[in-house]
Amino acid sequence: MTLSVQVDQTFAPGGALAAHCKGFSVRTSQLEMAQAVAGAIDTKGTLVAEAGTGTGKTFAYLVPALLSGGKVLVSTASKALQDQLFEKDIPLVRAALKRPVEIALLKGRGNYLCHHFLQRTKEEARLSSRQEISQLRQIEFFSRVTTTGDKADCSDVPENAPIWGLVTSTRESCLGQNCSFHEDCFVVKARREAQAAEVVVVNHHLFLADLALRETGNAELLPRADVVIFDEAHQLRDIATQFFGQSFSSHQWFDLLRDVLVEGRASARDAADWDAVIHPFETQLKQLRAGLAGIKDVQRIPLAKLGDYQDIQSALAGIRTHAENLQTAVTQIADRSEAWQKLDERISEALATWQVCLGESAGSNEPVAGDKPVATDPQDPFTADMADAHDASGAQHNVQWVTLTPHMVQLHNSPMDIAEPFAQFRNSQEAAWIFTSATLSVKGSFEHFTASLGLSDPETGLWHSPFDYENQALLCVPQNAPEPQAPDFPEKLAELCWPALQASDGGVFFLCTTLRAVSRIGKWLEQRKTAEGLDWTLLIQGQASKAEMLERFRSSEKPVLVGSATFWEGVDMKGDGLRLVIIDKIPFAPPDDPLVAARNAWFKDRGMDPFRELSIPEAAIALKQGAGRLIRDETDRGVLVIGDHRLLTKNYGSTLWRSLPPFKRTRHIEDTVERLRDITRSSTTAQIST
């Protein structure tokens, strides 16, 4: 029986899914997508599939993948979807199909407890607080009872607690087969299970980290697969940019110094006064941190603009000398043990990366000269840090840039384009490749997505959401919206939307394009809420983790959440608990972002229009993601307000709003008030009747 026939029978009324899944009913779009996936598997082809919210894309790719009988690798962008696939969706499909396939969940190395570093921390580390001492005891107990070593399973210690950095390994610090705990290693166990399993669930970061390792000739971590599926595929390019480039941060220097100090106290007290060796380096890093005191938000700047931050640049200049001194001390005893060899390699690699990201050549403090001259514009600081994506020999050029936060500096050396290395890897693997998301197309075209990953002539499919947007939701672009560039835009928009906020009386996402807007709108709402004595639960990004804020939103009676990019996607709020979504502006990438500016210059150099070719498609996809938070189920109702009149007044606006679901539209905020009052009244009536 062909795979296509098996898929038809599985989705048919009375088929395996209907028999096993309560309330299942076949959807034409879901079956069509499943058949497209089956076709790609049969031909080992490539399919790019956009499936609107409610299509049921997860079953549409899982059913043919599991029926195929081959090795399946599923990669996602978010931990939430990764967990849902492993814990719920794949077991459900497996049971319906009566296929006893083995499933494995594989995460990055940093998610697994390391016996070696736990032992070393217990013996030698000087913990900074009673909390860390208590957490170490809890982790030690966890190590004796866990079968996976996954820190997510250690409920007593938060996953982001700094203590985990002391008891987990990195690729650079792992002792490999020379470790005395190798046979009990949780990472080794997880990889063995992944190699043996028929279906492996990973995330994009792990997949691309593995791909980057293969590019350097290192052994691959992930198993070869017959079917590779990328869900949430719209995030692939940005994540891939991280892994095909290089980066190093001041935090990583601190971690490296800590590891040298602990190992020195444990096994080489005779070789050096390690406190004396490390103290000057730490002092330099602390001076760097002091220079960051004036940084209020996360800033991304081109390397050429680092000169505007004299204190930071001065502190960075001294790091290389301290790193070289540290390397000299460690190299002298590197042959003592595997641990010291690893530390020597880590310092060497860190120093090399640091120099590359600063545009320096090894053994010189001078910037690296490019392979070909780069024309620079004195009005454009970005072109000084970028060149053509490839020179005449085909070598790829990168852009150097810097992330500044109140506590950290991170240097980056990022590729201008990842299409070529990604395409080379894909072409080297004989497998079916499935790329899917609810947001891949721009006004029906997949050209922007496929070009960004070097996908040549893939099969494509677009299946719209089955939801009745015309009746379930209303889109308002207020006719009297403030000018997007106005200095007081955030406050004016909040004032304009206040009647809608009052009518909704909670159940609101206020999504902003910048953290500064989050702060200003949050402050305005807090003052207005207090002045009017409203009993809303106001949640402002930065007050707690994303998971904590979403949990509070779900459990509160009248929640209003103000957030930026992190809340634009991967959030599933079904029901009337979320009935109003406000988006402040069209989510254009900031033109002064170093990667954006470098890509824009690259497009201009080739006679292309970067605004049309890059800015508009990426804004359209991001806008679809934000708008997609509102309607998550066939019974959901709500209002979407976009406070940016350019959506209707600019020529490019039609590309943006035509990429959105077919909402009923209005220009009057009064219409949103009336719709929200209807939703609130009917929701209250339904609660009383039940």
mmCIF file of N, CA, C and O in Angstrom, residues 233-313:
data_model
loop_
_atom_site.group_PDB
_atom_site.id
_atom_site.type_symbol
_atom_site.label_atom_id
_atom_site.label_comp_id
_atom_site.label_asym_id
_atom_site.label_seq_id
_atom_site.Cartn_x
_atom_site.Cartn_y
_atom_site.Cartn_z
ATOM 1 N N ALA A 233 9.547 27.151 11.099
ATOM 2 C CA ALA A 233 10.695 27.307 10.194
ATOM 3 C C ALA A 233 11.011 28.762 9.887
ATOM 4 O O ALA A 233 12.111 29.063 9.405
ATOM 5 N N HIS A 234 10.094 29.670 10.152
ATOM 6 C CA HIS A 234 10.356 31.084 9.860
ATOM 7 C C HIS A 234 11.516 31.638 10.680
ATOM 8 O O HIS A 234 12.090 32.672 10.332
ATOM 9 N N GLN A 235 11.907 30.952 11.756
ATOM 10 C CA GLN A 235 13.004 31.434 12.594
ATOM 11 C C GLN A 235 14.375 30.890 12.166
ATOM 12 O O GLN A 235 15.396 31.269 12.742
ATOM 13 N N LEU A 236 14.397 30.025 11.180
ATOM 14 C CA LEU A 236 15.637 29.329 10.846
ATOM 15 C C LEU A 236 16.776 30.260 10.442
ATOM 16 O O LEU A 236 17.913 30.094 10.880
ATOM 17 N N ARG A 237 16.496 31.238 9.575
ATOM 18 C CA ARG A 237 17.594 32.066 9.077
ATOM 19 C C ARG A 237 18.284 32.825 10.200
ATOM 20 O O ARG A 237 19.517 32.868 10.278
ATOM 21 N N ASP A 238 17.503 33.453 11.091
ATOM 22 C CA ASP A 238 18.110 34.253 12.151
ATOM 23 C C ASP A 238 18.911 33.381 13.113
ATOM 24 O O ASP A 238 19.981 33.775 13.581
ATOM 25 N N ILE A 239 18.404 32.185 13.411
ATOM 26 C CA ILE A 239 19.140 31.289 14.308
ATOM 27 C C ILE A 239 20.394 30.771 13.605
ATOM 28 O O ILE A 239 21.463 30.678 14.208
ATOM 29 N N ALA A 240 20.273 30.471 12.319
ATOM 30 C CA ALA A 240 21.429 29.968 11.569
ATOM 31 C C ALA A 240 22.539 31.004 11.508
ATOM 32 O O ALA A 240 23.727 30.660 11.518
ATOM 33 N N THR A 241 22.183 32.274 11.450
ATOM 34 C CA THR A 241 23.189 33.332 11.401
ATOM 35 C C THR A 241 24.103 33.272 12.618
ATOM 36 O O THR A 241 25.307 33.523 12.529
ATOM 37 N N GLN A 242 23.544 32.917 13.781
ATOM 38 C CA GLN A 242 24.349 32.797 14.992
ATOM 39 C C GLN A 242 25.388 31.680 14.846
ATOM 40 O O GLN A 242 26.539 31.833 15.241
ATOM 41 N N PHE A 243 24.973 30.564 14.283
ATOM 42 C CA PHE A 243 25.817 29.366 14.303
ATOM 43 C C PHE A 243 26.813 29.299 13.155
ATOM 44 O O PHE A 243 27.802 28.580 13.244
ATOM 45 N N PHE A 244 26.583 30.047 12.088
ATOM 46 C CA PHE A 244 27.569 30.099 11.018
ATOM 47 C C PHE A 244 28.571 31.223 11.239
ATOM 48 O O PHE A 244 29.472 31.410 10.437
ATOM 49 N N GLY A 245 28.386 31.973 12.316
ATOM 50 C CA GLY A 245 29.323 33.021 12.673
ATOM 51 C C GLY A 245 30.051 32.670 13.958
ATOM 52 O O GLY A 245 30.142 31.510 14.357
ATOM 53 N N GLN A 246 30.605 33.673 14.594
ATOM 54 C CA GLN A 246 31.326 33.499 15.848
ATOM 55 C C GLN A 246 30.887 34.580 16.816
ATOM 56 O O GLN A 246 30.518 35.689 16.400
ATOM 57 N N SER A 247 30.954 34.288 18.085
ATOM 58 C CA SER A 247 30.677 35.306 19.094
ATOM 59 C C SER A 247 31.363 34.919 20.392
ATOM 60 O O SER A 247 31.644 33.735 20.635
ATOM 61 N N PHE A 248 31.648 35.912 21.201
ATOM 62 C CA PHE A 248 32.230 35.662 22.516
ATOM 63 C C PHE A 248 31.886 36.843 23.404
ATOM 64 O O PHE A 248 31.871 37.989 22.952
ATOM 65 N N SER A 249 31.603 36.542 24.683
ATOM 66 C CA SER A 249 31.135 37.585 25.592
ATOM 67 C C SER A 249 32.028 37.712 26.813
ATOM 68 O O SER A 249 32.804 36.802 27.142
ATOM 69 N N SER A 250 31.876 38.826 27.502
ATOM 70 C CA SER A 250 32.609 39.020 28.755
ATOM 71 C C SER A 250 32.171 38.000 29.795
ATOM 72 O O SER A 250 32.973 37.571 30.634
ATOM 73 N N HIS A 251 30.914 37.568 29.761
ATOM 74 C CA HIS A 251 30.456 36.508 30.675
ATOM 75 C C HIS A 251 31.243 35.226 30.451
ATOM 76 O O HIS A 251 31.578 34.514 31.411
ATOM 77 N N GLN A 252 31.529 34.914 29.190
ATOM 78 C CA GLN A 252 32.277 33.688 28.896
ATOM 79 C C GLN A 252 33.708 33.768 29.429
ATOM 80 O O GLN A 252 34.275 32.763 29.850
ATOM 81 N N TRP A 253 34.303 34.972 29.419
ATOM 82 C CA TRP A 253 35.632 35.123 30.032
ATOM 83 C C TRP A 253 35.553 34.849 31.526
ATOM 84 O O TRP A 253 36.410 34.167 32.093
ATOM 85 N N PHE A 254 34.510 35.386 32.180
ATOM 86 C CA PHE A 254 34.342 35.128 33.618
ATOM 87 C C PHE A 254 34.222 33.626 33.884
ATOM 88 O O PHE A 254 34.829 33.093 34.821
ATOM 89 N N ASP A 255 33.420 32.937 33.061
ATOM 90 C CA ASP A 255 33.246 31.493 33.238
ATOM 91 C C ASP A 255 34.569 30.754 33.057
ATOM 92 O O ASP A 255 34.888 29.818 33.801
ATOM 93 N N LEU A 256 35.348 31.168 32.076
ATOM 94 C CA LEU A 256 36.632 30.527 31.812
ATOM 95 C C LEU A 256 37.607 30.751 32.973
ATOM 96 O O LEU A 256 38.301 29.819 33.414
ATOM 97 N N LEU A 257 37.628 31.956 33.503
ATOM 98 C CA LEU A 257 38.490 32.240 34.653
ATOM 99 C C LEU A 257 38.086 31.414 35.865
ATOM 100 O O LEU A 257 38.940 30.892 36.596
ATOM 101 N N ARG A 258 36.795 31.281 36.060
ATOM 102 C CA ARG A 258 36.297 30.467 37.178
ATOM 103 C C ARG A 258 36.762 29.020 37.036
ATOM 104 O O ARG A 258 37.234 28.402 38.000
ATOM 105 N N ASP A 259 36.667 28.474 35.819
ATOM 106 C CA ASP A 259 37.065 27.082 35.618
ATOM 107 C C ASP A 259 38.567 26.889 35.810
ATOM 108 O O ASP A 259 39.008 25.867 36.356
ATOM 109 N N VAL A 260 39.362 27.856 35.362
ATOM 110 C CA VAL A 260 40.812 27.765 35.575
ATOM 111 C C VAL A 260 41.133 27.816 37.060
ATOM 112 O O VAL A 260 41.966 27.039 37.566
ATOM 113 N N LEU A 261 40.467 28.713 37.788
ATOM 114 C CA LEU A 261 40.739 28.856 39.218
ATOM 115 C C LEU A 261 40.375 27.586 39.983
ATOM 116 O O LEU A 261 41.150 27.102 40.823
ATOM 117 N N VAL A 262 39.224 27.007 39.672
ATOM 118 C CA VAL A 262 38.788 25.801 40.372
ATOM 119 C C VAL A 262 39.737 24.641 40.053
ATOM 120 O O VAL A 262 40.154 23.899 40.955
ATOM 121 N N GLU A 263 40.107 24.490 38.785
ATOM 122 C CA GLU A 263 41.020 23.402 38.416
ATOM 123 C C GLU A 263 42.407 23.633 39.014
ATOM 124 O O GLU A 263 43.087 22.682 39.427
ATOM 125 N N GLY A 264 42.842 24.895 39.058
ATOM 126 C CA GLY A 264 44.143 25.199 39.647
ATOM 127 C C GLY A 264 44.208 24.834 41.120
ATOM 128 O O GLY A 264 45.193 24.236 41.589
ATOM 129 N N ARG A 265 43.154 25.162 41.844
ATOM 130 C CA ARG A 265 43.112 24.808 43.268
ATOM 131 C C ARG A 265 43.031 23.304 43.463
ATOM 132 O O ARG A 265 43.543 22.765 44.447
ATOM 133 N N ALA A 266 42.402 22.624 42.520
ATOM 134 C CA ALA A 266 42.192 21.184 42.683
ATOM 135 C C ALA A 266 43.419 20.366 42.310
ATOM 136 O O ALA A 266 43.718 19.356 42.962
ATOM 137 N N SER A 267 44.164 20.782 41.265
ATOM 138 C CA SER A 267 45.198 19.876 40.751
ATOM 139 C C SER A 267 46.538 20.531 40.429
ATOM 140 O O SER A 267 47.449 19.846 39.974
ATOM 141 N N ALA A 268 46.675 21.840 40.653
ATOM 142 C CA ALA A 268 47.950 22.473 40.267
ATOM 143 C C ALA A 268 48.310 23.623 41.198
ATOM 144 O O ALA A 268 48.764 24.679 40.762
ATOM 145 N N ARG A 269 48.146 23.415 42.483
ATOM 146 C CA ARG A 269 48.518 24.463 43.429
ATOM 147 C C ARG A 269 50.020 24.763 43.363
ATOM 148 O O ARG A 269 50.452 25.875 43.672
ATOM 149 N N ASP A 270 50.801 23.767 42.980
ATOM 150 C CA ASP A 270 52.256 23.947 42.933
ATOM 151 C C ASP A 270 52.716 24.740 41.716
ATOM 152 O O ASP A 270 53.852 25.240 41.678
ATOM 153 N N ALA A 271 51.862 24.850 40.697
ATOM 154 C CA ALA A 271 52.290 25.443 39.430
ATOM 155 C C ALA A 271 52.246 26.967 39.439
ATOM 156 O O ALA A 271 53.028 27.619 38.747
ATOM 157 N N ALA A 272 51.310 27.531 40.187
ATOM 158 C CA ALA A 272 51.168 28.985 40.163
ATOM 159 C C ALA A 272 50.271 29.431 41.308
ATOM 160 O O ALA A 272 49.522 28.631 41.887
ATOM 161 N N ASP A 273 50.364 30.708 41.629
ATOM 162 C CA ASP A 273 49.403 31.337 42.534
ATOM 163 C C ASP A 273 48.223 31.760 41.656
ATOM 164 O O ASP A 273 48.221 32.843 41.055
ATOM 165 N N TRP A 274 47.248 30.867 41.542
ATOM 166 C CA TRP A 274 46.185 31.074 40.563
ATOM 167 C C TRP A 274 45.336 32.301 40.862
ATOM 168 O O TRP A 274 44.846 32.958 39.938
ATOM 169 N N ASP A 275 45.165 32.615 42.138
ATOM 170 C CA ASP A 275 44.432 33.842 42.464
ATOM 171 C C ASP A 275 45.165 35.060 41.902
ATOM 172 O O ASP A 275 44.548 35.984 41.366
ATOM 173 N N ALA A 276 46.511 35.045 42.010
ATOM 174 C CA ALA A 276 47.302 36.169 41.506
ATOM 175 C C ALA A 276 47.285 36.227 39.980
ATOM 176 O O ALA A 276 47.321 37.314 39.383
ATOM 177 N N VAL A 277 47.235 35.074 39.341
ATOM 178 C CA VAL A 277 47.188 35.033 37.874
ATOM 179 C C VAL A 277 45.863 35.589 37.358
ATOM 180 O O VAL A 277 45.814 36.355 36.383
ATOM 181 N N ILE A 278 44.800 35.222 38.040
ATOM 182 C CA ILE A 278 43.459 35.532 37.538
ATOM 183 C C ILE A 278 42.968 36.904 37.986
ATOM 184 O O ILE A 278 42.198 37.559 37.273
ATOM 185 N N HIS A 279 43.425 37.369 39.138
ATOM 186 C CA HIS A 279 42.890 38.621 39.694
ATOM 187 C C HIS A 279 42.997 39.809 38.736
ATOM 188 O O HIS A 279 42.013 40.550 38.566
ATOM 189 N N PRO A 280 44.154 40.049 38.079
ATOM 190 C CA PRO A 280 44.226 41.202 37.169
ATOM 191 C C PRO A 280 43.231 41.109 36.005
ATOM 192 O O PRO A 280 42.668 42.120 35.576
ATOM 193 N N PHE A 281 43.028 39.891 35.510
ATOM 194 C CA PHE A 281 42.068 39.683 34.428
ATOM 195 C C PHE A 281 40.649 39.991 34.919
ATOM 196 O O PHE A 281 39.877 40.686 34.257
ATOM 197 N N GLU A 282 40.314 39.479 36.093
ATOM 198 C CA GLU A 282 38.995 39.756 36.660
ATOM 199 C C GLU A 282 38.790 41.251 36.870
ATOM 200 O O GLU A 282 37.705 41.783 36.628
ATOM 201 N N THR A 283 39.836 41.927 37.345
ATOM 202 C CA THR A 283 39.742 43.371 37.565
ATOM 203 C C THR A 283 39.453 44.095 36.253
ATOM 204 O O THR A 283 38.628 45.017 36.201
ATOM 205 N N GLN A 284 40.108 43.653 35.176
ATOM 206 C CA GLN A 284 39.869 44.250 33.863
ATOM 207 C C GLN A 284 38.421 44.029 33.424
ATOM 208 O O GLN A 284 37.770 44.937 32.896
ATOM 209 N N LEU A 285 37.914 42.824 33.640
ATOM 210 C CA LEU A 285 36.527 42.533 33.272
ATOM 211 C C LEU A 285 35.544 43.342 34.113
ATOM 212 O O LEU A 285 34.497 43.779 33.618
ATOM 213 N N LYS A 286 35.876 43.561 35.370
ATOM 214 C CA LYS A 286 35.007 44.377 36.230
ATOM 215 C C LYS A 286 35.032 45.844 35.803
ATOM 216 O O LYS A 286 34.019 46.541 35.900
ATOM 217 N N GLN A 287 36.187 46.305 35.321
ATOM 218 C CA GLN A 287 36.248 47.658 34.779
ATOM 219 C C GLN A 287 35.362 47.767 33.541
ATOM 220 O O GLN A 287 34.698 48.789 33.321
ATOM 221 N N LEU A 288 35.375 46.711 32.737
ATOM 222 C CA LEU A 288 34.497 46.680 31.569
ATOM 223 C C LEU A 288 33.038 46.752 31.999
ATOM 224 O O LEU A 288 32.244 47.515 31.429
ATOM 225 N N ARG A 289 32.690 45.974 33.011
ATOM 226 C CA ARG A 289 31.312 45.988 33.506
ATOM 227 C C ARG A 289 30.940 47.370 34.041
ATOM 228 O O ARG A 289 29.822 47.848 33.839
ATOM 229 N N ALA A 290 31.878 48.040 34.713
ATOM 230 C CA ALA A 290 31.613 49.390 35.221
ATOM 231 C C ALA A 290 31.345 50.362 34.076
ATOM 232 O O ALA A 290 30.513 51.272 34.191
ATOM 233 N N GLY A 291 32.055 50.153 32.957
ATOM 234 C CA GLY A 291 31.839 51.010 31.800
ATOM 235 C C GLY A 291 30.475 50.838 31.169
ATOM 236 O O GLY A 291 30.035 51.682 30.381
ATOM 237 N N LEU A 292 29.799 49.756 31.512
ATOM 238 C CA LEU A 292 28.468 49.482 30.967
ATOM 239 C C LEU A 292 27.350 50.093 31.800
ATOM 240 O O LEU A 292 26.178 49.935 31.466
ATOM 241 N N ALA A 293 27.721 50.765 32.888
ATOM 242 C CA ALA A 293 26.711 51.269 33.820
ATOM 243 C C ALA A 293 25.713 52.207 33.142
ATOM 244 O O ALA A 293 24.551 52.287 33.534
ATOM 245 N N GLY A 294 26.163 52.910 32.099
ATOM 246 C CA GLY A 294 25.267 53.850 31.434
ATOM 247 C C GLY A 294 24.364 53.218 30.394
ATOM 248 O O GLY A 294 23.502 53.902 29.830
ATOM 249 N N ILE A 295 24.525 51.931 30.122
ATOM 250 C CA ILE A 295 23.683 51.236 29.136
ATOM 251 C C ILE A 295 22.351 50.883 29.794
ATOM 252 O O ILE A 295 22.303 50.159 30.781
ATOM 253 N N LYS A 296 21.272 51.394 29.250
ATOM 254 C CA LYS A 296 19.957 51.162 29.859
ATOM 255 C C LYS A 296 19.243 49.941 29.279
ATOM 256 O O LYS A 296 18.637 49.163 29.991
ATOM 257 N N ASP A 297 19.309 49.801 27.982
ATOM 258 C CA ASP A 297 18.657 48.681 27.312
ATOM 259 C C ASP A 297 19.701 47.905 26.518
ATOM 260 O O ASP A 297 20.849 48.319 26.402
ATOM 261 N N VAL A 298 19.290 46.783 25.971
ATOM 262 C CA VAL A 298 20.173 46.030 25.077
ATOM 263 C C VAL A 298 20.415 46.852 23.815
ATOM 264 O O VAL A 298 19.471 47.358 23.200
ATOM 265 N N GLN A 299 21.678 47.044 23.460
ATOM 266 C CA GLN A 299 22.028 47.803 22.260
ATOM 267 C C GLN A 299 22.857 46.934 21.330
ATOM 268 O O GLN A 299 23.739 46.205 21.772
ATOM 269 N N ARG A 300 22.567 47.024 20.050
ATOM 270 C CA ARG A 300 23.328 46.323 19.012
ATOM 271 C C ARG A 300 23.959 47.390 18.128
ATOM 272 O O ARG A 300 23.247 48.174 17.503
ATOM 273 N N ILE A 301 25.284 47.424 18.101
ATOM 274 C CA ILE A 301 25.969 48.462 17.350
ATOM 275 C C ILE A 301 27.030 47.828 16.454
ATOM 276 O O ILE A 301 27.546 46.751 16.756
ATOM 277 N N PRO A 302 27.372 48.487 15.330
ATOM 278 C CA PRO A 302 28.488 47.986 14.516
ATOM 279 C C PRO A 302 29.795 48.199 15.257
ATOM 280 O O PRO A 302 29.920 49.100 16.099
ATOM 281 N N LEU A 303 30.773 47.395 14.954
ATOM 282 C CA LEU A 303 32.067 47.507 15.623
ATOM 283 C C LEU A 303 32.656 48.905 15.465
ATOM 284 O O LEU A 303 33.292 49.428 16.382
ATOM 285 N N ALA A 304 32.420 49.519 14.306
ATOM 286 C CA ALA A 304 32.987 50.835 14.048
ATOM 287 C C ALA A 304 32.482 51.889 15.028
ATOM 288 O O ALA A 304 33.140 52.907 15.236
ATOM 289 N N LYS A 305 31.317 51.678 15.621
ATOM 290 C CA LYS A 305 30.769 52.661 16.550
ATOM 291 C C LYS A 305 31.209 52.432 17.989
ATOM 292 O O LYS A 305 30.810 53.166 18.882
ATOM 293 N N LEU A 306 32.045 51.418 18.217
ATOM 294 C CA LEU A 306 32.509 51.158 19.575
ATOM 295 C C LEU A 306 33.337 52.329 20.103
ATOM 296 O O LEU A 306 33.432 52.536 21.312
ATOM 297 N N GLY A 307 33.912 53.099 19.179
ATOM 298 C CA GLY A 307 34.686 54.268 19.587
ATOM 299 C C GLY A 307 33.852 55.319 20.299
ATOM 300 O O GLY A 307 34.404 56.192 20.990
ATOM 301 N N ASP A 308 32.522 55.254 20.149
ATOM 302 C CA ASP A 308 31.653 56.192 20.865
ATOM 303 C C ASP A 308 31.553 55.859 22.350
ATOM 304 O O ASP A 308 31.018 56.654 23.128
ATOM 305 N N TYR A 309 32.053 54.695 22.730
ATOM 306 C CA TYR A 309 31.997 54.240 24.126
ATOM 307 C C TYR A 309 33.438 54.057 24.617
ATOM 308 O O TYR A 309 33.952 52.945 24.683
ATOM 309 N N GLN A 310 34.072 55.174 24.963
ATOM 310 C CA GLN A 310 35.502 55.164 25.253
ATOM 311 C C GLN A 310 35.858 54.259 26.427
ATOM 312 O O GLN A 310 36.861 53.530 26.390
ATOM 313 N N ASP A 311 35.069 54.290 27.499
ATOM 314 C CA ASP A 311 35.373 53.456 28.671
ATOM 315 C C ASP A 311 35.322 51.978 28.311
ATOM 316 O O ASP A 311 36.173 51.186 28.750
ATOM 317 N N ILE A 312 34.331 51.601 27.528
ATOM 318 C CA ILE A 312 34.184 50.202 27.140
ATOM 319 C C ILE A 312 35.317 49.796 26.209
ATOM 320 O O ILE A 312 35.934 48.738 26.378
ATOM 321 N N GLN A 313 35.607 50.655 25.232
ATOM 322 C CA GLN A 313 36.671 50.325 24.285
ATOM 323 C C GLN A 313 38.020 50.203 24.990
ATOM 324 O O GLN A 313 38.810 49.305 24.698
#
